[in-house]
XYZ file of C-alpha atoms in Angstrom:
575
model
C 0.000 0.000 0.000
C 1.320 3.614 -1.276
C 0.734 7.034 1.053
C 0.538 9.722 -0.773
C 2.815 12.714 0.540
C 1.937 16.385 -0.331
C 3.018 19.657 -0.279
C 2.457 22.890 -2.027
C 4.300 25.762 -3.432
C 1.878 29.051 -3.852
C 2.781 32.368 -4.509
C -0.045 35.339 -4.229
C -1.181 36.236 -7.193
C -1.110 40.296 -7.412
C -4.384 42.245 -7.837
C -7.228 40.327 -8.590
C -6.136 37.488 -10.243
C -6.577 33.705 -9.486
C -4.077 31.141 -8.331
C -5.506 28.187 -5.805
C -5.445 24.696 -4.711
C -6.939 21.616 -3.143
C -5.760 18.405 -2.358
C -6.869 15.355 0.156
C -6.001 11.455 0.386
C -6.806 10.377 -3.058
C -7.416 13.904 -4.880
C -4.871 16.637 -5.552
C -6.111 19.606 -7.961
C -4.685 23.458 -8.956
C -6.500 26.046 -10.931
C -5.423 29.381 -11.972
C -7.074 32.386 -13.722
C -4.897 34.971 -15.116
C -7.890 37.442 -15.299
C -9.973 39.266 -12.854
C -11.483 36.498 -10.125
C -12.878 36.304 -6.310
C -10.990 34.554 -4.607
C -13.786 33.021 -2.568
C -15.630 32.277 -5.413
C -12.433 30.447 -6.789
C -12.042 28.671 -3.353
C -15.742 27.841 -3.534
C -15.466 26.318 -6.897
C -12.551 24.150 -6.145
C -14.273 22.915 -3.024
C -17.035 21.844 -5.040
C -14.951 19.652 -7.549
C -13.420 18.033 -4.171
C -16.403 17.133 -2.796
C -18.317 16.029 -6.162
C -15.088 13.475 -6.691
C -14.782 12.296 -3.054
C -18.855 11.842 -3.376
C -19.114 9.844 -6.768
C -15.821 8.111 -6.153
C -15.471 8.134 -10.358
C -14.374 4.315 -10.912
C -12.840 4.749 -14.437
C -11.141 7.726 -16.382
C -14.171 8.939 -18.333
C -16.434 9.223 -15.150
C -13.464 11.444 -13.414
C -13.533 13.440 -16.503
C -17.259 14.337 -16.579
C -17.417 14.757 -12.832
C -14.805 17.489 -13.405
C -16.348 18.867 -16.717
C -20.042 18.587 -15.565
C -19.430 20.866 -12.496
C -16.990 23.751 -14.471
C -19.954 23.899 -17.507
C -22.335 25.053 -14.413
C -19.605 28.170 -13.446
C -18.839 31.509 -15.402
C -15.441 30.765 -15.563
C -13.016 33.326 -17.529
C -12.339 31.316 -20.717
C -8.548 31.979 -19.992
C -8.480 29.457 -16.923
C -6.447 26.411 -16.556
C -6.856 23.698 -14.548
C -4.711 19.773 -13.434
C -6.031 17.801 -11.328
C -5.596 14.135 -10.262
C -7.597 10.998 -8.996
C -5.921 7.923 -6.951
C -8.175 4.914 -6.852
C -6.514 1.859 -5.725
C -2.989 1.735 -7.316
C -4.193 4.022 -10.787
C -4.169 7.631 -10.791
C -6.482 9.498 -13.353
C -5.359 12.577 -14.936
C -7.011 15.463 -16.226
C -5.661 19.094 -17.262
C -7.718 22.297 -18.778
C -6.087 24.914 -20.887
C -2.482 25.488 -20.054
C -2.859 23.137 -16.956
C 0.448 20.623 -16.894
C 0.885 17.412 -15.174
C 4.816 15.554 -14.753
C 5.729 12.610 -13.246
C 9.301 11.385 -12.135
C 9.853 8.101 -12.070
C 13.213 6.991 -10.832
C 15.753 9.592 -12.578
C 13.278 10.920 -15.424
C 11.002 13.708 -15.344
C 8.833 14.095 -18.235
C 5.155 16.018 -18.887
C 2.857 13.474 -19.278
C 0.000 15.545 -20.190
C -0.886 19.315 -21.015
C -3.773 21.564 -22.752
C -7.332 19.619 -22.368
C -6.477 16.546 -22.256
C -6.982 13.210 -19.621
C -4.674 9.914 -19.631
C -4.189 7.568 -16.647
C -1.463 4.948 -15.274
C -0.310 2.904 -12.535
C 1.228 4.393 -9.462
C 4.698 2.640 -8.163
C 7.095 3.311 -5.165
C 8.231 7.247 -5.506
C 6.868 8.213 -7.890
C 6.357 11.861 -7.996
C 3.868 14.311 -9.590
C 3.704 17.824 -9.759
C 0.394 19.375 -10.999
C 1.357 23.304 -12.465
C 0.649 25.178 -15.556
C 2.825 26.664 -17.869
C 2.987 29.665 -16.976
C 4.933 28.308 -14.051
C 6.790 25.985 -15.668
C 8.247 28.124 -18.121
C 7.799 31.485 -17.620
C 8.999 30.838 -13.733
C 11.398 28.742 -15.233
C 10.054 26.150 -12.579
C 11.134 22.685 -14.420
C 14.360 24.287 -14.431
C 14.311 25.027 -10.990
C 12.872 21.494 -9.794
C 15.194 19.768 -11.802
C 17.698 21.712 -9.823
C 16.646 20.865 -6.686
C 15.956 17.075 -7.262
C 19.610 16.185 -7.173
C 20.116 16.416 -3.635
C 16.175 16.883 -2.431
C 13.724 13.999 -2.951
C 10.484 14.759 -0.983
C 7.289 17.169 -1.956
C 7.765 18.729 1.445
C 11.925 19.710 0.386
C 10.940 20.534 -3.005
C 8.640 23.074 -2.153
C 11.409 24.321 0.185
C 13.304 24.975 -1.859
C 11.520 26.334 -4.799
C 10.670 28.992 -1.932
C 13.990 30.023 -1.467
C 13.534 33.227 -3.764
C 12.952 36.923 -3.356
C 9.551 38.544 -3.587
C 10.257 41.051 -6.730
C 10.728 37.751 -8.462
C 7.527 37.059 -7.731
C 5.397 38.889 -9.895
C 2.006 37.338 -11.277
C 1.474 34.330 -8.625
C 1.905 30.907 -9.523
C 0.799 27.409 -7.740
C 2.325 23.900 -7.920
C 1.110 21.150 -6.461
C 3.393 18.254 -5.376
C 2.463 14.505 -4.602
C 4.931 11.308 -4.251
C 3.788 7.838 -3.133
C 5.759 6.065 -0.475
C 5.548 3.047 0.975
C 2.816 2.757 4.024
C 4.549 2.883 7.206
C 2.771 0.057 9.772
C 4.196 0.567 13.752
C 2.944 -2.659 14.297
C 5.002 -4.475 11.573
C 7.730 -2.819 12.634
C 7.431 -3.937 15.919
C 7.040 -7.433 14.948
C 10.214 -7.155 12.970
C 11.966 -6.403 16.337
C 10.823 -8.853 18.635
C 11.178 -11.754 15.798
C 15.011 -10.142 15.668
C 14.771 -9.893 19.729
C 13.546 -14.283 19.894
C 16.348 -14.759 17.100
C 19.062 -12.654 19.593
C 17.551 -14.778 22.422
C 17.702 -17.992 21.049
C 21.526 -17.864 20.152
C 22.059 -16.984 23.607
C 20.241 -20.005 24.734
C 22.355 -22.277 22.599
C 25.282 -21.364 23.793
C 24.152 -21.081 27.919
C 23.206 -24.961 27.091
C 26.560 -26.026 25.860
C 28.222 -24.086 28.786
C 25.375 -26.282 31.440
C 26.475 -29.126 30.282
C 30.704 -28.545 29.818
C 30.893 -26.969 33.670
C 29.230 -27.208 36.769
C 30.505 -24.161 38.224
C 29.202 -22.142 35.698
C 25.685 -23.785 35.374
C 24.852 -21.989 38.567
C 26.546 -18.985 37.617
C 24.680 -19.131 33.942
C 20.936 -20.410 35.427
C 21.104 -16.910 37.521
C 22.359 -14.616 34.546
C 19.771 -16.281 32.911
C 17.184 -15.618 35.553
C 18.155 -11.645 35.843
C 18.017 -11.634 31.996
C 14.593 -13.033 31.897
C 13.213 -11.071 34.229
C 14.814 -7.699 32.774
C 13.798 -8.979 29.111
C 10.032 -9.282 30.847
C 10.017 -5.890 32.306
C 11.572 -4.101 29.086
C 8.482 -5.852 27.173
C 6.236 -4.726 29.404
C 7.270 -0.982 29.466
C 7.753 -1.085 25.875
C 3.790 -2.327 25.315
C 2.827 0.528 28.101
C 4.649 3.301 26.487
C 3.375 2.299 22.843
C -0.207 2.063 23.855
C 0.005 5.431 25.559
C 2.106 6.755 22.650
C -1.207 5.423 20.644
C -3.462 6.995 23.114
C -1.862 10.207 22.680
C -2.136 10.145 18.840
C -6.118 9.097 18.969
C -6.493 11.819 21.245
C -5.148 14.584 19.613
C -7.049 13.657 16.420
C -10.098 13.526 18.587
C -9.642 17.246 19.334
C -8.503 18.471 16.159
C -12.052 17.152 14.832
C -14.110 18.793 17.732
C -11.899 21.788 17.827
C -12.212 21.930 14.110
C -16.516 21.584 14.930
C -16.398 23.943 17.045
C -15.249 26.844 14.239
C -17.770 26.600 12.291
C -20.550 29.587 12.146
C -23.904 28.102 11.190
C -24.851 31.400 10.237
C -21.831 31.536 7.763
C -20.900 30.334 4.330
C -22.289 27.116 3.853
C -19.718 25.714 1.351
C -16.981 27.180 3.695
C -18.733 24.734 6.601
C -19.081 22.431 4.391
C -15.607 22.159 3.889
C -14.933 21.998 7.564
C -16.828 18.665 7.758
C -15.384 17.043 4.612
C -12.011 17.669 6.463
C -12.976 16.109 9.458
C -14.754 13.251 8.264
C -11.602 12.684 6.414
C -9.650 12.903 9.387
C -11.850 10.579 11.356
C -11.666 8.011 8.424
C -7.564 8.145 9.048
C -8.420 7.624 12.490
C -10.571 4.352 11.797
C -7.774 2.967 9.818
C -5.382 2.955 12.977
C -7.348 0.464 14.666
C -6.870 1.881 18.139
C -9.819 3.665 19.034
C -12.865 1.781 20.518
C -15.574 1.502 18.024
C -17.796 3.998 21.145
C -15.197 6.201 20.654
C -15.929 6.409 16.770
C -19.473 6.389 17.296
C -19.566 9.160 19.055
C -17.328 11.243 16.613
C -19.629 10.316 13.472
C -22.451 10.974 15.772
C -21.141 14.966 16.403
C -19.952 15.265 12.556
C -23.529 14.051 11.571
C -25.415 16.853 14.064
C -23.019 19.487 12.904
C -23.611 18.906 9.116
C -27.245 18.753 10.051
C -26.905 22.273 11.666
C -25.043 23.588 8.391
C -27.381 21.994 5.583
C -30.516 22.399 8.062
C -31.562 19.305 7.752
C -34.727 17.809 9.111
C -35.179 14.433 9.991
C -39.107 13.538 9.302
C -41.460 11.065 9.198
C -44.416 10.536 6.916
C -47.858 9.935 7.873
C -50.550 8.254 6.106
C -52.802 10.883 4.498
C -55.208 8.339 2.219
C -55.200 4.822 0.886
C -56.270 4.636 -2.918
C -57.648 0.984 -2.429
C -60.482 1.880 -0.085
C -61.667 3.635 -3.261
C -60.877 0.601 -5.264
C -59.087 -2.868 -5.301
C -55.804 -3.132 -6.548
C -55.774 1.087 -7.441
C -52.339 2.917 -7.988
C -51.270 6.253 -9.109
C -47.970 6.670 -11.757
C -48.323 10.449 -11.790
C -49.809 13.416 -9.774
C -50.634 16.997 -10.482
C -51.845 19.796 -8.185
C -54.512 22.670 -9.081
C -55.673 24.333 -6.077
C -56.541 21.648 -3.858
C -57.468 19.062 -6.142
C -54.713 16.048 -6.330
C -55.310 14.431 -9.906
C -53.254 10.912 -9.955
C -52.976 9.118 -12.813
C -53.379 5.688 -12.756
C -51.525 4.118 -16.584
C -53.661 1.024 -16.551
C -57.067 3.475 -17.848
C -58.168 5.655 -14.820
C -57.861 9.181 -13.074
C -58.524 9.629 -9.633
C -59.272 13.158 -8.328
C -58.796 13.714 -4.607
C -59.461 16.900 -2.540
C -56.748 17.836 -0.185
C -59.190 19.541 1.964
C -62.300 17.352 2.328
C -61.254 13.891 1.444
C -63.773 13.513 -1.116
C -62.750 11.002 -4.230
C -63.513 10.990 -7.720
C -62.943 8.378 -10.236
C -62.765 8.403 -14.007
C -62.782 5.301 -15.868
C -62.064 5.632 -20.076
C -60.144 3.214 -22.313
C -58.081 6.353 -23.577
C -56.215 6.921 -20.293
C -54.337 3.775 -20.987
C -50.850 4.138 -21.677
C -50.938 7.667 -20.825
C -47.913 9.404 -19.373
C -48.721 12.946 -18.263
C -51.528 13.953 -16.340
C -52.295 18.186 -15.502
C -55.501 19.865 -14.639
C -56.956 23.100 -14.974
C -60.557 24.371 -13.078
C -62.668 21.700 -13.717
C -60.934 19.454 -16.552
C -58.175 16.933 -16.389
C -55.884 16.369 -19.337
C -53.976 13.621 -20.343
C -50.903 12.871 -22.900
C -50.622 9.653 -24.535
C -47.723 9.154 -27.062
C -48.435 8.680 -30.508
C -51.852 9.956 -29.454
C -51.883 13.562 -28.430
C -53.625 15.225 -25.595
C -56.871 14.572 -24.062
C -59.145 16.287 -21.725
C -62.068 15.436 -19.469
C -63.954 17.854 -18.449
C -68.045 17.836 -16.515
C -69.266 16.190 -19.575
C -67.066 13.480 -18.433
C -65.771 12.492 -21.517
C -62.031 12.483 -22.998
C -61.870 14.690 -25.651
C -58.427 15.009 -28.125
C -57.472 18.878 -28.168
C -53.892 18.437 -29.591
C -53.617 16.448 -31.990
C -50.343 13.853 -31.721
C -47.322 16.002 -33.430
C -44.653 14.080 -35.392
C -41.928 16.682 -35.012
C -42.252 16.433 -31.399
C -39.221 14.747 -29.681
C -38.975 13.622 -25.946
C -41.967 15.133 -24.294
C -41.305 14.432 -20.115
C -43.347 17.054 -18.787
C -46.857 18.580 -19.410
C -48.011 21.958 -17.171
C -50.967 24.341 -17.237
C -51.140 27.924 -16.405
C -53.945 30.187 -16.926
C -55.825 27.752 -19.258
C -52.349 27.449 -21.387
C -50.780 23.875 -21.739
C -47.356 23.691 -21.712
C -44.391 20.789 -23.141
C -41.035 20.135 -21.960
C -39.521 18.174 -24.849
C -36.215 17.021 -23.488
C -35.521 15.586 -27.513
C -35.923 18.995 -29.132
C -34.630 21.507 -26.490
C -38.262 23.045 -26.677
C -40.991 24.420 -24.375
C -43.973 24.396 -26.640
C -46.561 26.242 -25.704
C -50.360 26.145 -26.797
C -52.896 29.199 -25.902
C -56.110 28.609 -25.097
C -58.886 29.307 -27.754
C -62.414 29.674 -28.165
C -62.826 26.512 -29.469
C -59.754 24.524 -28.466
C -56.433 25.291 -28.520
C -54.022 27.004 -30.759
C -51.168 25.745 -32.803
C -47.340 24.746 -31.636
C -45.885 27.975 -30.110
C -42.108 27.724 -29.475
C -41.951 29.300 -25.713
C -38.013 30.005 -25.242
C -37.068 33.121 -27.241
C -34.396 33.241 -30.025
C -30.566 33.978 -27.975
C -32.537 31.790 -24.590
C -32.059 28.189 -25.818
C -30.769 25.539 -23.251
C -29.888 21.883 -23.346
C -32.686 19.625 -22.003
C -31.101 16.348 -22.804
C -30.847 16.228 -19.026
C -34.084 17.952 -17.881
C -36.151 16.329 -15.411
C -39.522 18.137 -14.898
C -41.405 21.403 -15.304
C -42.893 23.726 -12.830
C -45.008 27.251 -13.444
C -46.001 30.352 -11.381
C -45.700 32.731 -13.674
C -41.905 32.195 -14.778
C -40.994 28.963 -15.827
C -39.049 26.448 -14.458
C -36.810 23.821 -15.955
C -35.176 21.078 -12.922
C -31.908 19.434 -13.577
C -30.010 17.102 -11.442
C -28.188 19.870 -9.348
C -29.307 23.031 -11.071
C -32.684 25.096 -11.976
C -33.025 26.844 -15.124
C -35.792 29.819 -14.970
C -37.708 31.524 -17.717
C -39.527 34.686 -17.834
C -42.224 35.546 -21.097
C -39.827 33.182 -22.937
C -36.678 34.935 -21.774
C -33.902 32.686 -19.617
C -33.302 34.639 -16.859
C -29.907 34.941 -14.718
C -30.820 32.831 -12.044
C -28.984 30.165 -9.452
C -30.175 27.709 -7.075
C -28.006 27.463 -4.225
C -27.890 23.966 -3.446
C -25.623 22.917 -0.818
C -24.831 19.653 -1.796
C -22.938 19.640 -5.635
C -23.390 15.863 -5.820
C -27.479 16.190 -5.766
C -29.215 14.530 -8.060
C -32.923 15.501 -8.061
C -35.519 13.880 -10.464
C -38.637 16.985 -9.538
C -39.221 20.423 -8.987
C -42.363 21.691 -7.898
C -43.819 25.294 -7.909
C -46.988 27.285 -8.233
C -48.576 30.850 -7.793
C -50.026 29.353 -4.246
C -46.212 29.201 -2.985
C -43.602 31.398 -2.112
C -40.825 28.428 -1.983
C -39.394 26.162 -4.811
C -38.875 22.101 -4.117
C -36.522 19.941 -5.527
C -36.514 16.142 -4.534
C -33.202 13.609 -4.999
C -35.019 10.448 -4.379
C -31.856 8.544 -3.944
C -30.569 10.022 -0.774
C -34.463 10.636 0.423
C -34.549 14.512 0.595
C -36.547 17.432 -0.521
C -34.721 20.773 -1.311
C -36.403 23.889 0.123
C -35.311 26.933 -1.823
C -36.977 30.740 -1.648
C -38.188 32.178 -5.362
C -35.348 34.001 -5.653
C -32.727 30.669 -5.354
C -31.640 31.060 -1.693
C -31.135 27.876 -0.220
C -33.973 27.515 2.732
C -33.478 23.936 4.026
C -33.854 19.992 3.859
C -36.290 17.695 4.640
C -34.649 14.144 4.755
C -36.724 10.940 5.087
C -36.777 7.619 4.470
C -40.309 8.051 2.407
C -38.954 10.331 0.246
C -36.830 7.216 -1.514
C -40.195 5.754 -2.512
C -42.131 8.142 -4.141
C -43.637 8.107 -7.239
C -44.354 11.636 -7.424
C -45.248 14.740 -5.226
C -46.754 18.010 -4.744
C -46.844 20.922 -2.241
C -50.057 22.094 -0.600
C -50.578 24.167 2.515
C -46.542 24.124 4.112
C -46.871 20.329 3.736
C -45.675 17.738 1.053
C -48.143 15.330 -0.234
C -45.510 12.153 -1.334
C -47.657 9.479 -4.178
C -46.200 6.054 -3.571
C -48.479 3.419 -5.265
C -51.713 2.840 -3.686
C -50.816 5.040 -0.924
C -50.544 8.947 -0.533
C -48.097 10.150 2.528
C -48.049 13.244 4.288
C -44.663 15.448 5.436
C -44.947 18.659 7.196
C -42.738 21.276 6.337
């Protein structure tokens, strides 16, 4: 097993400009903007790549690479930025640099680039080798190959090289430049090497023995003299043991315990009312600390317990998490045998659930009362909206439907061949609205006289977005487009500059839901069972996390509480 072993050389970039780094266990990144950049926003942006790699783990090279890519296509980076960074899992390292981002290795006595510009490779790792993640503009306007070439001659270690690359006056020091070091030694285990030197110690002992046995048996007068150096030595060996197991065990003591308090003092810093990436990165430092304190085996498994327990109410405290249970709120099958819903859609407080096997059920949030519909049309369908009094429908390769008080299921848009991937159907004031993931398109139909208009496109020319990865659809007036970890928002067709603030970069949420009865946008990530809280404006409110929450089939908000479909049954969370 190979440690890695780190260290850094930074110089402040002057004015404005951009020069930072990052690095953990088993990721080890530098970026650098030669233009105008916060520094907390570069901080914050490098924080988020370390915590989207150390959450998805990326198993091969082309997952590392998206991870990476996904996240920067989200920022408004300068286009002059550069970027290397680095991924250890198990014994292969993946590699990936960004515009004049560099990446060398030495291997015994060469030092080469492996990779520069955009481009990704990966390799092996092997005893000492040593990377150093730069850019050009260190490398050869600081003349900084020259200079580590310089220094590797008589200094081996990341720690040495960076001190003396640092050996250099400030006037030479003009725009700021960062380098990023990492070797990988062999793991040092205490407890093999203290098995090395009690197998020497038995070896040492057992010589001695040999010989005190020939000498027993040659002279008598030194048998008695030998048995009682023998005894002495025993007993000496015995005590030495002893004090040697007592002083490693409180050596080991010591060690546990002053990672202990480094994680609670560390706990302890953060301001819940402050920054919640800069908490955030508080508690991915600690949990990686306590994760290097599980792996030395000498803390009782209380101990540890207790320590995840603390992280876990801190990072609660930061993302304001609540923990919540579900109640039962109404049980389709007392309406009828064997009922389910697919989909669900809110107007007011009437829940219509579509059922894909032929029927709508419409339940009233308030009162309880049920209403079925029953019509060989509804089969197949995937969408379900409502507006007033009518409930429509979309069936692929069929069009739209609705059923209003005469109870019947009328086609009002015909079924369009140029239409993609429609995932999402909405209504607002009368109008119906597609998402069409296939075409990049909002379509948008007016309401009519008699019926409906033709195909309007909704997203002005200059406002176009990528829906390849869009998830759902939600109206109050503006328009809303959910992604995995991102909202898009439109306004009379216009995409507006607008930004979610979600804590967590690694969400993944499959719905957002909003309407002109609420002040607050929700986004749910079904996988990890929690329900994004956000204010209209993209300020991150809270969390709601339950186990329910994995099981949904669909929701909606009404009245501060979420109404979660799961089959036959329809749960109830207060927010």
């Amino acid at each position: 097993m190979l440690d890695p072993v780190l260290a850094t050389y930074s110089e402040k970039a002057k004015g404005n400009l951009y020069a930072g780094h990052i690095s953990g266990p088993d990721f080890y990144c530098i970026l650098e903007i030669p233009s105008v950049y916060p520094q907390e926003e570069g901080d914050s942006l490098l924080r988020s790549i370390y915590d989207s790699v150390a959450s998805k783990k990326p198993s091969d090279l082309e997952a590392f690479d998206q991870t990476i890519s996904s996240l920067i296509q989200k920022t408004n980076l300068p286009i002059d930025f550069s970027l290397a960074a680095g991924y250890r899992s198990d014994s292969i390292l993946y590699l990936k640099t960004i515009g004049t981002g560099q990446i060398y290795v030495k291997k015994e006595t060469h030092f080469e680039q492996i990779i520069e510009g955009d481009t990704n490779a990966s390799g092996y790792i092997t005893e000492h080798d040593l990377f150093v993640l730069t850019t050009s503009y260190f490398m050869e306007n600081e003349k900084g190959k020259k200079r580590i070439l310089d220094i590797l001659h008589h200094k081996k270690s990341p720690p040495e090289i960076v001190d003396g690359l640092s050996n250099r006056p400030e006037h030479q020091k003009e725009r700021g430049a960062v380098a990023l070091f990492v070797s990988f030694e062999p793991h040092e285990d205490k407890e093999e090497q203290q098995e090395k030197i009690v197998i020497k110690k038995e070896s040492l002992v057992k010589g001695f023995l040999t010989k005190a046995l020939y000498i027993i048996k040659s002279d008598k007068k030194k048998r008695i003299l030998l048995v009682g150096i023998i005894v002495v030595f025993l007993i000496l060996l015995f005590n030495a043991g002893n004090m040697f197991g007592k002083k490693q065990r409180v050596v080991n003591e010591v060690k546990v315990d002053s990672v202990r308090q480094k994680i609670e003092d560390q706990l302890k810093s953060i301001d819940i009312s402050d920054d919640v990436s800069r908490s955030l990165g508080v508690i991915s430092e600690v949990k990686a600390s306590l994760e290097e304190l599980k792996k030395t085996n000498k803390t009782k498994p209380s101990d540890l317990q207790e320590l995840e327990k603390l992280i876990g109410e801190y990072e609660s405290k930061v993302l304001k998490r609540e923990e919540k249970t579900a109640e039962e709120f109404y049980d389709l099958t007392v309406e009828e045998k064997g009922a389910k819903g697919d989909r669900a859609y809110l107007f007011e407080e009437l829940l219509s659930i579509l059922n894909k096997e032929g029927r709508i059920y419409v339940l009233s949030l308030e009162s309880k009362s049920f209403e079925k519909k029953i019509h060989g049309e509804i089969a197949n369908a995937q969408l379900i909206a409502s507006f007033e009094n009518a409930v429509f429908f979309y069936r692929p390769g069929a069009g739209i439907y609705k059923i209003d008080k005469e109870n019947k299921p009328k086609r009002v848009i015909e079924n369009d061949t140029s239409w993609g991937n429609v995932i999402d159907m909405n209504i607002y004031n009368g109008n119906i609205y597609l998402l069409d993931k296939g075409k990049d398109e909002i379509y948008k139909y007016l309401v009519a006289e008699n019926g409906y208009s033709d195909k309007n496109s909704y997203v002005l020319s200059g406002s176009s977005t990528d829906f390849s990865k869009a998830s759902s659809l939600a109206i109050d007036s503006s328009v809303y487009v959910g992604f995995d970890n991102f909202i898009v928002k439109y306004l009379a067709g216009e995409k507006q500059d607008f930004t979610v603030q979600f804590p967590d970069t690694a969400a993944n949420t499959i719905k957002i839901f909003a309407n002109k009865d609420s002040d607050q946008i929700y986004a749910l990530d079904k996988a990890e069972g929690i329900l994004y809280i956000f204010t209209k404006d993209g300020t991150y409110v809270k969390q709601i996390k339950s186990k329910q929450l994995t099981e949904v089939d669909d929701f909606v908000v009404y009245k501060e509480a979420a109404y979660l479909l799961n089959k036959s049954k329809i749960r109830k969370i207060n927010l």
